[in-house]
PDB file of C-alpha atoms and ligand atoms in Angstrom:
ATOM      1  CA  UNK A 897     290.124 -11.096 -70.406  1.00 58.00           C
ATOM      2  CA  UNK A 898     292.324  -7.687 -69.805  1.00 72.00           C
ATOM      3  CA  UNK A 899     291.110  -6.917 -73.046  1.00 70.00           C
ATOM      4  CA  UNK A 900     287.322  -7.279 -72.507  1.00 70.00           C
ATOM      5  CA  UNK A 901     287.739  -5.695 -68.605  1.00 73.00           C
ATOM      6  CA  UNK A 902     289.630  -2.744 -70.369  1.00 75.00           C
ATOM      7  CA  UNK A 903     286.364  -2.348 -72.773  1.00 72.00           C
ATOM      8  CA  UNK A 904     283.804  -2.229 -69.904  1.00 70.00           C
ATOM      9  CA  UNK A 905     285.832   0.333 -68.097  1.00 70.00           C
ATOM     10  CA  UNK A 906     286.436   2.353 -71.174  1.00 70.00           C
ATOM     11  CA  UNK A 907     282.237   1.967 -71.534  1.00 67.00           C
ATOM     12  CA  UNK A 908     281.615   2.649 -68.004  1.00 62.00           C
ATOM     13  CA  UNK A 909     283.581   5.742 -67.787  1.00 65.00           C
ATOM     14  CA  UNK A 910     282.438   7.123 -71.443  1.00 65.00           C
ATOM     15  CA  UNK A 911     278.569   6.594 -70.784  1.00 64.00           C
ATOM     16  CA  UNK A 912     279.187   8.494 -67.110  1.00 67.00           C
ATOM     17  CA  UNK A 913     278.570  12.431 -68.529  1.00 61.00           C
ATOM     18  CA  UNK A 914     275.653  11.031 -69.199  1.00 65.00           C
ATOM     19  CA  UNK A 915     273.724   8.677 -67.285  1.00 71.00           C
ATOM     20  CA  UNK A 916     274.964  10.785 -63.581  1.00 76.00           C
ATOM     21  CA  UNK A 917     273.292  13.560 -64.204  1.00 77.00           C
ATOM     22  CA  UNK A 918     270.252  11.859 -65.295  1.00 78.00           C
ATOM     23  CA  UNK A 919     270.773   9.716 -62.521  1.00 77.00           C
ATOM     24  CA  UNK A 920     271.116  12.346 -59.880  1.00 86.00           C
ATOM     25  CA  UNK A 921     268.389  14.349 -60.825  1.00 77.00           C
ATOM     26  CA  UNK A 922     266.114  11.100 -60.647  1.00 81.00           C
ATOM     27  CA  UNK A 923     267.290  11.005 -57.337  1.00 81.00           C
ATOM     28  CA  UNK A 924     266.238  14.857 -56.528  1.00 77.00           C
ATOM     29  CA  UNK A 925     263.409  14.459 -58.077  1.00 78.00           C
ATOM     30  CA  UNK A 926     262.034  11.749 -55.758  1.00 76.00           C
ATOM     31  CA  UNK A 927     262.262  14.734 -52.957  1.00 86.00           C
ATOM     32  CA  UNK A 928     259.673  16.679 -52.639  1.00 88.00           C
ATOM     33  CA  UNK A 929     260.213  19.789 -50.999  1.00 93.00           C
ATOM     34  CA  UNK A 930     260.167  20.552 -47.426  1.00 95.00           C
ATOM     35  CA  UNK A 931     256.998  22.823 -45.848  1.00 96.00           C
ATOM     36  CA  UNK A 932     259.472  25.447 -44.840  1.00 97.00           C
ATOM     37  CA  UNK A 933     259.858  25.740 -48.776  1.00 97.00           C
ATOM     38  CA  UNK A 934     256.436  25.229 -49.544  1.00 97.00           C
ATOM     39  CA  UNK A 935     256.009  28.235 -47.663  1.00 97.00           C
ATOM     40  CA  UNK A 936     258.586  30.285 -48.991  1.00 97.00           C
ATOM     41  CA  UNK A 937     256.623  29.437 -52.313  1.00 97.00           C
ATOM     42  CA  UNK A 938     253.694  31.271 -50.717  1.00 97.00           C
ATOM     43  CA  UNK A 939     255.415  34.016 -49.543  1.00 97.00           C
ATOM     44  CA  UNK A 940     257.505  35.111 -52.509  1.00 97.00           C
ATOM     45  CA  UNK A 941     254.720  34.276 -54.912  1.00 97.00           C
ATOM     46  CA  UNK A 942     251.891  35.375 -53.394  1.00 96.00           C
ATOM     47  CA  UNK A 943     249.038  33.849 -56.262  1.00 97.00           C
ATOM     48  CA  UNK A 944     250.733  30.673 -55.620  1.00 97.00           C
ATOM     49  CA  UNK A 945     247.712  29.829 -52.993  1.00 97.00           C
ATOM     50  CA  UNK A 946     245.548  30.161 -55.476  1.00 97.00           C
ATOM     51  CA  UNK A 947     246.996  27.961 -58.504  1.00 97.00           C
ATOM     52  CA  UNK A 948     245.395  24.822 -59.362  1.00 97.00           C
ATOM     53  CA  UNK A 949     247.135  22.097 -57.408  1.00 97.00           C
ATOM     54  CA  UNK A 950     248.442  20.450 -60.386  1.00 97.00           C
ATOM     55  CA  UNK A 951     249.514  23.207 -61.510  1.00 97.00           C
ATOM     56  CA  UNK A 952     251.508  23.940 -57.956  1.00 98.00           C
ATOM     57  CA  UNK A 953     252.804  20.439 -58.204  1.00 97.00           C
ATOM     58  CA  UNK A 954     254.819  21.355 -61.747  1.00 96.00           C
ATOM     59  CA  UNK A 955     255.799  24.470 -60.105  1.00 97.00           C
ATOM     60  CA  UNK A 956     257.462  22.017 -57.073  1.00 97.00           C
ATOM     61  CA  UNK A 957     258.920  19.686 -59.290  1.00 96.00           C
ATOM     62  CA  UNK A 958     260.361  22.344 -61.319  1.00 96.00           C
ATOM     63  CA  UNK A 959     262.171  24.404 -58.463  1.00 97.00           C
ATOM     64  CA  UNK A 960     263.606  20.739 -57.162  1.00 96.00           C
ATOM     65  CA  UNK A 961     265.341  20.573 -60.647  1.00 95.00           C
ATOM     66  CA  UNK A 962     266.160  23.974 -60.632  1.00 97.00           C
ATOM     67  CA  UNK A 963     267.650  24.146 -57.268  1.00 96.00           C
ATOM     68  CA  UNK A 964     269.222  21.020 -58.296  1.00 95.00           C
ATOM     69  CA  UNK A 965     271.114  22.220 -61.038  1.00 95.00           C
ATOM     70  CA  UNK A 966     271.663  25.687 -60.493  1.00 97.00           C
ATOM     71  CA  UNK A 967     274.726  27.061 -58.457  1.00 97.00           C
ATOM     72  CA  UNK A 968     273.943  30.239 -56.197  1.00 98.00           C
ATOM     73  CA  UNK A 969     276.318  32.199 -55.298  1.00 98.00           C
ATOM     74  CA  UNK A 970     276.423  35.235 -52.938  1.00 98.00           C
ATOM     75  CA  UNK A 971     278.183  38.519 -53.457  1.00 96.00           C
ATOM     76  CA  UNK A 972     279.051  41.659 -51.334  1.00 96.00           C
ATOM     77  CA  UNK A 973     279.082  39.102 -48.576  1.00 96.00           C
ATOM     78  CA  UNK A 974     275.718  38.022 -48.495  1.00 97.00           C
ATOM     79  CA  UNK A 975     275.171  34.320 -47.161  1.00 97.00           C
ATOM     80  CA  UNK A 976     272.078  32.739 -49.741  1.00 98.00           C
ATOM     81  CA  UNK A 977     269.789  30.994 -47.101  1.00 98.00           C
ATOM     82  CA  UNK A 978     267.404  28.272 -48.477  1.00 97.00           C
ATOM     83  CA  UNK A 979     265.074  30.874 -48.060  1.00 97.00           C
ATOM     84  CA  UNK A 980     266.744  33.162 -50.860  1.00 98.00           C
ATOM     85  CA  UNK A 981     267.315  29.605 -53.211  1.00 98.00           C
ATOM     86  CA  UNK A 982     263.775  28.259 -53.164  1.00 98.00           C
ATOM     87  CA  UNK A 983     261.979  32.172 -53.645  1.00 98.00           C
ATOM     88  CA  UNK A 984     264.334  32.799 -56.169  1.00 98.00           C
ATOM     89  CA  UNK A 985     263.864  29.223 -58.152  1.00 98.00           C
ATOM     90  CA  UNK A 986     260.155  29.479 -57.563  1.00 98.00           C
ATOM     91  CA  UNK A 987     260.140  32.969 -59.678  1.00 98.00           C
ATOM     92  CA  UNK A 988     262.395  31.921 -62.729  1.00 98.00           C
ATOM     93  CA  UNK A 989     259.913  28.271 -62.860  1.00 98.00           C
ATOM     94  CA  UNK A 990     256.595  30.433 -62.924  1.00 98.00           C
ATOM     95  CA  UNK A 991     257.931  31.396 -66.554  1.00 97.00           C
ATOM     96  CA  UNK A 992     258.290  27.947 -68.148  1.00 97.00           C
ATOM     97  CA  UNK A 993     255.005  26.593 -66.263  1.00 97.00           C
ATOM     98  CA  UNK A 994     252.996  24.338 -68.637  1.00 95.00           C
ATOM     99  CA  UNK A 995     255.320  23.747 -71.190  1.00 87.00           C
ATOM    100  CA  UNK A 996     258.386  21.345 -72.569  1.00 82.00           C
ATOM    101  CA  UNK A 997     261.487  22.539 -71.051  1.00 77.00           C
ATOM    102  CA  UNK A 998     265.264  22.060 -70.559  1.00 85.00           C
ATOM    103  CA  UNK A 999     264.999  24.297 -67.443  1.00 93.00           C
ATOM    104  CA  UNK A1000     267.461  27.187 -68.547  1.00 95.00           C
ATOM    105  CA  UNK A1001     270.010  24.669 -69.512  1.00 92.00           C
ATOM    106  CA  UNK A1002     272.449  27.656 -70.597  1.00 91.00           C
ATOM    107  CA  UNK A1003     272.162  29.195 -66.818  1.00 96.00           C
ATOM    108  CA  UNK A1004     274.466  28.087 -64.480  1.00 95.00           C
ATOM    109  CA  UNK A1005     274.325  30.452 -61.947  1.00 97.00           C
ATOM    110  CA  UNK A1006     272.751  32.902 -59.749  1.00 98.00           C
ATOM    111  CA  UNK A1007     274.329  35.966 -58.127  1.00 97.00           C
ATOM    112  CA  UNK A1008     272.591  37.194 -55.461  1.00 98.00           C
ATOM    113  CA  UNK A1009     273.635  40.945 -53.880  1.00 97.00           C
ATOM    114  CA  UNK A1010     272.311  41.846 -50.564  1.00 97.00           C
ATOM    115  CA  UNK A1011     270.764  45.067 -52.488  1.00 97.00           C
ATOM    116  CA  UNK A1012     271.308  47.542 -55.263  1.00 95.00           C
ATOM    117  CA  UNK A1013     275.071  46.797 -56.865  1.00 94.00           C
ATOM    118  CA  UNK A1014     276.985  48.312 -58.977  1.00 91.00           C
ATOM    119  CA  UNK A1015     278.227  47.203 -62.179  1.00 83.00           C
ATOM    120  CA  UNK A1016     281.012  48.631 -64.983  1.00 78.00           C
ATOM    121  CA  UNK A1017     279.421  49.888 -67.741  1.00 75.00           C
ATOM    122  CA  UNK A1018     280.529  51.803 -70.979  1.00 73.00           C
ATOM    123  CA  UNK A1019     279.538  55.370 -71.749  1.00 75.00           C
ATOM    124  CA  UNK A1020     279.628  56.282 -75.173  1.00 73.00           C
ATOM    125  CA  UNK A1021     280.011  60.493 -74.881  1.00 73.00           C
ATOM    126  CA  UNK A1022     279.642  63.101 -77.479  1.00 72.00           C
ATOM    127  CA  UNK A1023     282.485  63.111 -79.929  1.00 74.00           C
ATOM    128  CA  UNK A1024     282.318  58.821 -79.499  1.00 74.00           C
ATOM    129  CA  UNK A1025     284.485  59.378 -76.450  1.00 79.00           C
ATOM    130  CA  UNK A1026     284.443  56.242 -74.327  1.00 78.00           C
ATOM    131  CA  UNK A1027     284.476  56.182 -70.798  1.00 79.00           C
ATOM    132  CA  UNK A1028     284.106  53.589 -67.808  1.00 80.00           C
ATOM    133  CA  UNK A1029     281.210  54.319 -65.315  1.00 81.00           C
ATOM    134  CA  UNK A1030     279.609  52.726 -63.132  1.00 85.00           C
ATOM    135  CA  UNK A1031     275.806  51.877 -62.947  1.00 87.00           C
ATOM    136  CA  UNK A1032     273.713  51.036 -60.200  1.00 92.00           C
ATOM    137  CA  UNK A1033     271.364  47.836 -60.646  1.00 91.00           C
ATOM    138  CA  UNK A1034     268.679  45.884 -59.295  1.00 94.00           C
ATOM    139  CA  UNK A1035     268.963  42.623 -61.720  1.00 95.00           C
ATOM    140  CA  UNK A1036     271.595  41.682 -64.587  1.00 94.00           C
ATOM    141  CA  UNK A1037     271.355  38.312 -67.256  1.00 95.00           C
ATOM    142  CA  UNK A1038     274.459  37.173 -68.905  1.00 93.00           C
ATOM    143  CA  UNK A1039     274.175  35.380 -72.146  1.00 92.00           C
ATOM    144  CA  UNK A1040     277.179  33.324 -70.660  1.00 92.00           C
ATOM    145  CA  UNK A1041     275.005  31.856 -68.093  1.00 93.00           C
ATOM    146  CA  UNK A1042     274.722  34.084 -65.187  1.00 96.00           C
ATOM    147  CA  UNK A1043     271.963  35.899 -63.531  1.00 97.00           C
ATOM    148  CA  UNK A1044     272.988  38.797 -61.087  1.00 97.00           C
ATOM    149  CA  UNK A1045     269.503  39.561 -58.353  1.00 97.00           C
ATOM    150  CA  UNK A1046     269.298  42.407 -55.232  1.00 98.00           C
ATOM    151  CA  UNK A1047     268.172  39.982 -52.770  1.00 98.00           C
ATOM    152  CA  UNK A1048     266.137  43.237 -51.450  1.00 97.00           C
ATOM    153  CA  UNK A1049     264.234  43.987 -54.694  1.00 97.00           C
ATOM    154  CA  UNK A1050     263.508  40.037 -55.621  1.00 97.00           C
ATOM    155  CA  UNK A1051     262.125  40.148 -51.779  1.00 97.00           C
ATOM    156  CA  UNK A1052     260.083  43.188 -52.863  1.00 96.00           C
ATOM    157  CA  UNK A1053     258.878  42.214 -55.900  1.00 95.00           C
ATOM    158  CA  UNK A1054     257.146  39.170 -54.131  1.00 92.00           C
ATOM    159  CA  UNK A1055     255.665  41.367 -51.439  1.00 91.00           C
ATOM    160  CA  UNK A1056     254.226  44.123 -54.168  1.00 94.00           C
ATOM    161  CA  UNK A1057     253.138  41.230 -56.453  1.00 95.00           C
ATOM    162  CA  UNK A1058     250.513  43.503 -58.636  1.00 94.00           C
ATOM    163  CA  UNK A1059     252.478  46.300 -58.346  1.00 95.00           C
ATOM    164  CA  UNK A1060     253.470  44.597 -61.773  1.00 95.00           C
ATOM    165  CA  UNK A1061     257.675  45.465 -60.925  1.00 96.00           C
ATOM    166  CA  UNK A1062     259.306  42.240 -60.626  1.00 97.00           C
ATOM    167  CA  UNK A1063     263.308  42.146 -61.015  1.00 97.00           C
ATOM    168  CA  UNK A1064     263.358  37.864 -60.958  1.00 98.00           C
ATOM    169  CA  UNK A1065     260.836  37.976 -63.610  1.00 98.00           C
ATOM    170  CA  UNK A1066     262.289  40.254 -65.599  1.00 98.00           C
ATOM    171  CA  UNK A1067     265.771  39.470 -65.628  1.00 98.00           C
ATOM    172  CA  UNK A1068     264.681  35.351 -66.135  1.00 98.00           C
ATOM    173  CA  UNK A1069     262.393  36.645 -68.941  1.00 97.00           C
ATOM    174  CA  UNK A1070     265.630  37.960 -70.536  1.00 97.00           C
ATOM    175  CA  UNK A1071     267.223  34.477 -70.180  1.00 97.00           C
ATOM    176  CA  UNK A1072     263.997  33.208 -72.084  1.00 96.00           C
ATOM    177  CA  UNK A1073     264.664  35.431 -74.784  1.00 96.00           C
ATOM    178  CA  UNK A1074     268.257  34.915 -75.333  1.00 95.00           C
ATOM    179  CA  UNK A1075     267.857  31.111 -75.740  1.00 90.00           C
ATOM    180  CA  UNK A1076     266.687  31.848 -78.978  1.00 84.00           C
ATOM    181  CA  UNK A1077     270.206  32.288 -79.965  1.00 85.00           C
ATOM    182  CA  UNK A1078     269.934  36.606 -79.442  1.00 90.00           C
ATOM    183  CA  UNK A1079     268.632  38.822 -76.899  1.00 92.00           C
ATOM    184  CA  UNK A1080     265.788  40.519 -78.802  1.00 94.00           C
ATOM    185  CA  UNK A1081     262.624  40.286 -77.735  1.00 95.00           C
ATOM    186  CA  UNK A1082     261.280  37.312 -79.188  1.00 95.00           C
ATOM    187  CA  UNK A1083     261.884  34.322 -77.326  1.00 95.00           C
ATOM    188  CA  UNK A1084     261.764  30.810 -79.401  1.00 93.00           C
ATOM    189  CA  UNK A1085     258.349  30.721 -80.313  1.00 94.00           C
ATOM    190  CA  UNK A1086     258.539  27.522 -82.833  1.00 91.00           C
ATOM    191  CA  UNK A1087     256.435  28.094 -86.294  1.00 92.00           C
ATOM    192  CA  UNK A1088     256.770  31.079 -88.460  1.00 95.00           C
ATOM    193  CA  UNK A1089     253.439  31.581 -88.208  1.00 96.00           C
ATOM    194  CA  UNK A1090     253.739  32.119 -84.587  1.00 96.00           C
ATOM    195  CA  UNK A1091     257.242  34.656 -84.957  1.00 96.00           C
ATOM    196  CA  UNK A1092     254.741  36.929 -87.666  1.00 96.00           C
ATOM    197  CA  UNK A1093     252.165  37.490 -85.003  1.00 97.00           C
ATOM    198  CA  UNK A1094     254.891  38.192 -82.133  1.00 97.00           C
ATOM    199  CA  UNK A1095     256.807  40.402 -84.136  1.00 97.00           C
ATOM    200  CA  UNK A1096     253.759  42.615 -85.492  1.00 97.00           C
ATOM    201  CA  UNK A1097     251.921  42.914 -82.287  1.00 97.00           C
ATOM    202  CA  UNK A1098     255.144  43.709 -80.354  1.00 97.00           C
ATOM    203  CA  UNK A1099     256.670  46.100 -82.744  1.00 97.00           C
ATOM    204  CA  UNK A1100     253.372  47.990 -82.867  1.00 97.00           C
ATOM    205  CA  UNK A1101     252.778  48.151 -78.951  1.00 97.00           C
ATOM    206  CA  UNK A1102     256.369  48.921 -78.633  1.00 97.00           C
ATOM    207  CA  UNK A1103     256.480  51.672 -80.703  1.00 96.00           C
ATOM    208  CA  UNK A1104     253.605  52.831 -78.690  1.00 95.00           C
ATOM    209  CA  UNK A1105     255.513  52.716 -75.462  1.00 96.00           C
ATOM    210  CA  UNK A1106     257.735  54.972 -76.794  1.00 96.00           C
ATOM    211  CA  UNK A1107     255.521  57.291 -77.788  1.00 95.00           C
ATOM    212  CA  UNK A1108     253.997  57.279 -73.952  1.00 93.00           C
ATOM    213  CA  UNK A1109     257.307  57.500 -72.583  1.00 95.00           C
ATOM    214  CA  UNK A1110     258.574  60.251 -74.775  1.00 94.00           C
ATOM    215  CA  UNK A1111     255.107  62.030 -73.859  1.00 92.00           C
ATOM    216  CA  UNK A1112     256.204  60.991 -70.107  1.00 91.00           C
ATOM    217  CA  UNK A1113     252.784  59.397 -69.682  1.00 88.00           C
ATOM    218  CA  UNK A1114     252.246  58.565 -66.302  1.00 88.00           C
ATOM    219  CA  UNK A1115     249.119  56.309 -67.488  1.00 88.00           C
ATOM    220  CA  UNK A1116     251.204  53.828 -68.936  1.00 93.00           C
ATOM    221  CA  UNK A1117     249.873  50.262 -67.569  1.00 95.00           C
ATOM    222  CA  UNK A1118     254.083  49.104 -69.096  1.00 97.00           C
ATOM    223  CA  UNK A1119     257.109  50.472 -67.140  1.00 96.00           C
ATOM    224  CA  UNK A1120     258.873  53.179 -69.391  1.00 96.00           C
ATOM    225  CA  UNK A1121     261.778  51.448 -68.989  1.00 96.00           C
ATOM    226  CA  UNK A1122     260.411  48.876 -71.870  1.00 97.00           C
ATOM    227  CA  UNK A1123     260.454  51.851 -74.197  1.00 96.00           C
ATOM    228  CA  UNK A1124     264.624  51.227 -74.236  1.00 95.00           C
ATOM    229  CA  UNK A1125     264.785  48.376 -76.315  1.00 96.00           C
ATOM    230  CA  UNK A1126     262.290  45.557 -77.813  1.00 96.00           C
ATOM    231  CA  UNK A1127     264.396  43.226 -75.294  1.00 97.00           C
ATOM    232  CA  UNK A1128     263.132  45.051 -72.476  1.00 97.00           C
ATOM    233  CA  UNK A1129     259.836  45.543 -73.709  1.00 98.00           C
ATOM    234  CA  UNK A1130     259.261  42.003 -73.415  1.00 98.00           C
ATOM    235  CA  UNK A1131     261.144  41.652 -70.013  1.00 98.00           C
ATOM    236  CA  UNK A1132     259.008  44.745 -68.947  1.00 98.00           C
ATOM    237  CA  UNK A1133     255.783  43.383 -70.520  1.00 98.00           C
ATOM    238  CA  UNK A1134     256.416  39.863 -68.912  1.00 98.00           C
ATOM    239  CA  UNK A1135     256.475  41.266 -65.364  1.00 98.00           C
ATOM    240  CA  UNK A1136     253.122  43.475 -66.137  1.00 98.00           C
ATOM    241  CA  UNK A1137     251.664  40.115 -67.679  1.00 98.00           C
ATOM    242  CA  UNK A1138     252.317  38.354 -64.160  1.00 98.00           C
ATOM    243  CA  UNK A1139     251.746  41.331 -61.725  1.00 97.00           C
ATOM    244  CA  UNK A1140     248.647  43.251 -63.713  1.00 97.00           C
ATOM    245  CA  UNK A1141     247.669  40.826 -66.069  1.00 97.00           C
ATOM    246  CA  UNK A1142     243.895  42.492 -65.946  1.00 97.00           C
ATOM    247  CA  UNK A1143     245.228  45.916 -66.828  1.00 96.00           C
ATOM    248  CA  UNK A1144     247.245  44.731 -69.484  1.00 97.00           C
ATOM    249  CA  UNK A1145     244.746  42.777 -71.893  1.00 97.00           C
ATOM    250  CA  UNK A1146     242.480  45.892 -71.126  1.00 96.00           C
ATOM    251  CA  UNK A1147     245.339  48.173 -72.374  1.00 95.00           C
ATOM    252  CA  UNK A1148     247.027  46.077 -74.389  1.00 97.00           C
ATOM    253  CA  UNK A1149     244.781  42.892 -75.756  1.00 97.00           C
ATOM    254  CA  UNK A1150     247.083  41.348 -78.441  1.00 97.00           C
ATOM    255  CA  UNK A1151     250.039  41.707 -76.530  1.00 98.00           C
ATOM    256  CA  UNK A1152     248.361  39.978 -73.473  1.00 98.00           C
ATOM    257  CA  UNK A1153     247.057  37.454 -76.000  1.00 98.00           C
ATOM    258  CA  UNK A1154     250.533  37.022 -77.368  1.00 98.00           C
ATOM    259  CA  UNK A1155     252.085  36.566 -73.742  1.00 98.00           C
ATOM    260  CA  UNK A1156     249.344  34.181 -72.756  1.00 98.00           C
ATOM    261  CA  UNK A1157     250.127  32.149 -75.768  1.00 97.00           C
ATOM    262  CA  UNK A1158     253.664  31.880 -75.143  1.00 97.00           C
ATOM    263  CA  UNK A1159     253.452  31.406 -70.980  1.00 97.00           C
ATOM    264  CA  UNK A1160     250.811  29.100 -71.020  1.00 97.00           C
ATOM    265  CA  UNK A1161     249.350  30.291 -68.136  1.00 97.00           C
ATOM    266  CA  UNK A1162     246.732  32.658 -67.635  1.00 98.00           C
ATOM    267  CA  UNK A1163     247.413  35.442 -64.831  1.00 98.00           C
ATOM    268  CA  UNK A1164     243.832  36.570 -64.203  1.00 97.00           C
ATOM    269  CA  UNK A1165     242.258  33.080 -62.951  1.00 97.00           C
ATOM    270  CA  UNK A1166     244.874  34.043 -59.905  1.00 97.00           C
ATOM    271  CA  UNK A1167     243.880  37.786 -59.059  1.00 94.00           C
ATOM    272  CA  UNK A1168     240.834  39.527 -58.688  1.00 92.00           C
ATOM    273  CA  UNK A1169     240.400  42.156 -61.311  1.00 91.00           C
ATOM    274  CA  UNK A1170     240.884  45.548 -59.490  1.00 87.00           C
ATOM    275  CA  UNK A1171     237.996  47.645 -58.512  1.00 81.00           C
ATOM    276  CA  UNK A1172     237.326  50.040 -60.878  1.00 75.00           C
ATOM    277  CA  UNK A1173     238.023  53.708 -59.870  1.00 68.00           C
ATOM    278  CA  UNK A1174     235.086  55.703 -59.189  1.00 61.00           C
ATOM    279  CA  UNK A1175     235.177  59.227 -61.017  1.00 58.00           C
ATOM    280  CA  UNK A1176     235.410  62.132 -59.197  1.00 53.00           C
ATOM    281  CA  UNK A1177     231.995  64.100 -58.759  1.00 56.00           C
ATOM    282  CA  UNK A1178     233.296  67.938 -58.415  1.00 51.00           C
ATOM    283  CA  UNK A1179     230.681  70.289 -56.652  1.00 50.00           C
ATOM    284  CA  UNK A1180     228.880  71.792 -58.901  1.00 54.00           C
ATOM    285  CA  UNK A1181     229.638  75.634 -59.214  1.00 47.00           C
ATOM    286  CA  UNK A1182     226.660  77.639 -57.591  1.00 49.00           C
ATOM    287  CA  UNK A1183     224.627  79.896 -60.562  1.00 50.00           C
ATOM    288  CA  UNK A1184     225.884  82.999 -58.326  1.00 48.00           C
ATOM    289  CA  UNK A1185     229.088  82.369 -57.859  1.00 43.00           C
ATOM    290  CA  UNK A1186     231.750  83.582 -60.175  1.00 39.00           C
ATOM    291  CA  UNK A1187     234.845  80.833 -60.446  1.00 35.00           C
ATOM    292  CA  UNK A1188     238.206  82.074 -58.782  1.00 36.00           C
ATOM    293  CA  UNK A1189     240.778  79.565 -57.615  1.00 33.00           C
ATOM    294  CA  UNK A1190     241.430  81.067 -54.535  1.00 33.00           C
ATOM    295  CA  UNK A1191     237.887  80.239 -53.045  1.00 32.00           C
ATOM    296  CA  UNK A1192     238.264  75.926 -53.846  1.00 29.00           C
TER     297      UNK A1192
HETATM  298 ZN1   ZN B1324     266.294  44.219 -68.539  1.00 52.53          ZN
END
């Protein structure tokens, strides 16, 4: 009788790692969130109002789970509200909308800084001289699990939605990419088929950026800051696919093409597409009138 008692305990307490956590989640699951968070949804997202409701229901469900299973933590002596949880949640799930997923199983745990922090950095110097400086950053993801957000520029990037400059986005996006084993600008896409198209249409439109950015042209529909590495091109390109997703399949059609294959969602049924700018008519130059700067 010890024997068999001794054998259901050792079951029990070997089968535990895994049925809590299922078990627990089940149980957060079966909570839907409150309308102070449905609200923060709205605010921090502003297209979330006009998402299909099924659509807003996987986007619930998934910020339960996240919230759920992610730790927050805040720095600089910041206190995270619920507020700063549920916006924050609600950003990183509007990347894995639509498809199979383990909910950034490797992330563990947010950071949040009131604003701008700084963070140690090596400088490589002429002559391969090291030194230790000091950077100043809106947004940081760790391989190791970590995401570090400025509460003040997540908070702007939901107010200035289509400015297309979204630090949660971008810095989640870079989560996305590394769970492909590297941090390199191609996410796990699945076929091979599907990691040919990626790579050529990315490589080409990245090479572009840098020619725009080394030509400092202030056109550019993609932050220069993509032109740094093809890591940041697609954390750069993800934001503008969210924010501007018209400008960017008018500027850039097979990247937008590639991004709406691999987010599943389509931007534009959300937003308006902008108003066309209007050229500017100049006055015509009277027949008598010889040009001189001075007299415009
Ligand atoms: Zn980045």
């Amino acid at each position: 009788m010890d024997a068999l008692l001794s054998m259901t305990l050792l079951a029990v307490v070997c089968a535990t790692p895994f049925w809590y956590p299922r078990w627990t989640l089940k149980r957060a699951l079966a909570r839907p969130l409150s309308p102070a968070a449905l609200r923060t949804l709205a605010d921090y997202i502003p297209v979330y109002d006009r998402m299909e409701p099924a659509l807003q229901q996987q986007l619930q469900r998934l910020v339960v789970q996240f919230l759920h299973q992610k730790k927050f933590v805040g720095c600089a002596g910041l206190e995270v509200t619920d507020e700063m949880r549920v916006a924050i949640a609600g950003l990183a799930c509007m990347l894995i909308l639509n498809r199979p997923s383990k909910v950034y199983r490797p992330l563990h745990a947010i950071l949040v800084y009131p604003g701008a922090f700084a963070a140690p950095r090596l400088d490589v110097g002429p002559g391969g001289i090291v030194t230790d400086v000091r950077q100043t950053m809106l947004g940081e993801s760790w391989t190791d699990g970590r995401v570090v957000l400025s509460w003040e520029d997540v908070a702007r990037g939901g107010r200035e939605w289509s400015s297309g400059h979204n630090v949660a986005l971008h810095e989640f996006a870079h989560q996305l990419d590394s769970e492909s084993g590297t941090t390199n600008g191609a996410p796990y896409l699945g076929s091979a088929d599907n990691y040919r198209s990626w790579s050529a249409v990315l490589s080409r439109d990245f090479a572009h950026l840098r020619h725009e950015a080394w030509a400092g042209n202030p056109d550019s529909v993609l932050d220069h800051y993509g032109a740094t590495s093809p890591a940041e091109f697609f954390a750069v390109a993800t934001e503008t696919f969210f924010g501007k997703p018209w400008q960017l399949r008018e500027r850039h059609p097979a990247l937008f093409d590639e991004l709406l294959k691999y987010y599943r969602v389509d931007p534009r049924d959300w937003q308006d597409a902008p108003v066309p700018e209007l050229p500017v008519e100049l006055p015509a130059v009277p027949a008598n009138r010889s040009f001189a700067w001075a007299n415009w």
